[in-house]
């Protein structure tokens, strides 16, 4: 068992480079299929290029569409954040019930708001706004 320490480091380096390459390859292929602006033929062409000539295809894709790749990812993250916030505001909003509320209803709503705030589901500003809405109704 003669395996010098330098060879261990080189083996680890090649292993991590291989993992990085796979992550980059899957990210590019995922971006190709998630891009709504790219036509079906464009997706087929980029996929074929990436599969047949992987290094050249991936690096060409990064040069040609790298900036858009980051912008699309940012836009998807912002859309997910907006959808989450809308869901939380909808879930935290008091139900509009006709007629006077029961005496314990305000306390229940304030309790639910406090739980959402403690979990971090709503911000301080949203918590204060919802709390003032409950107290004034």
Phi, psi and omega in degrees: 000076178252099180226098186298158182299323179297322177294326176297315179296319179294321177297317178296320179299312180297322179297314181290326175295321178296316178297317178299318179299316179297319179297317179296317180299313179293326178293318179294314179298319177298319179293323179301314184280339179274343184286113181285337182282342181276131181287170178299319178293323177296317178297319179295318180296313179295320180295317178297317179298316181292327181281320184281315179238077191302310183294310179298316181297315181293315181292324175295318178299317180295323179289315185284322188231017184297316180297315179296329179299314178293320180294320178295320178296318178297317180296319178296320179294319178295321178296318178296320180295317178297317180296320179295314180297319179297319178297316181295317179295323178293320181288328183274344182291136178292143179290135181279104180249132178291148178088175182289149180276155176293154184301325182270359184293320179296318180296321178296317180294318178296323177296317178296320178296319180296321178295315178299319179294318180295326179285344182088011182287332177232151182281173179299318181295317179295323178297313181296320180296314180293322180295316180292328177294320180292317184289330181275345182278000000 
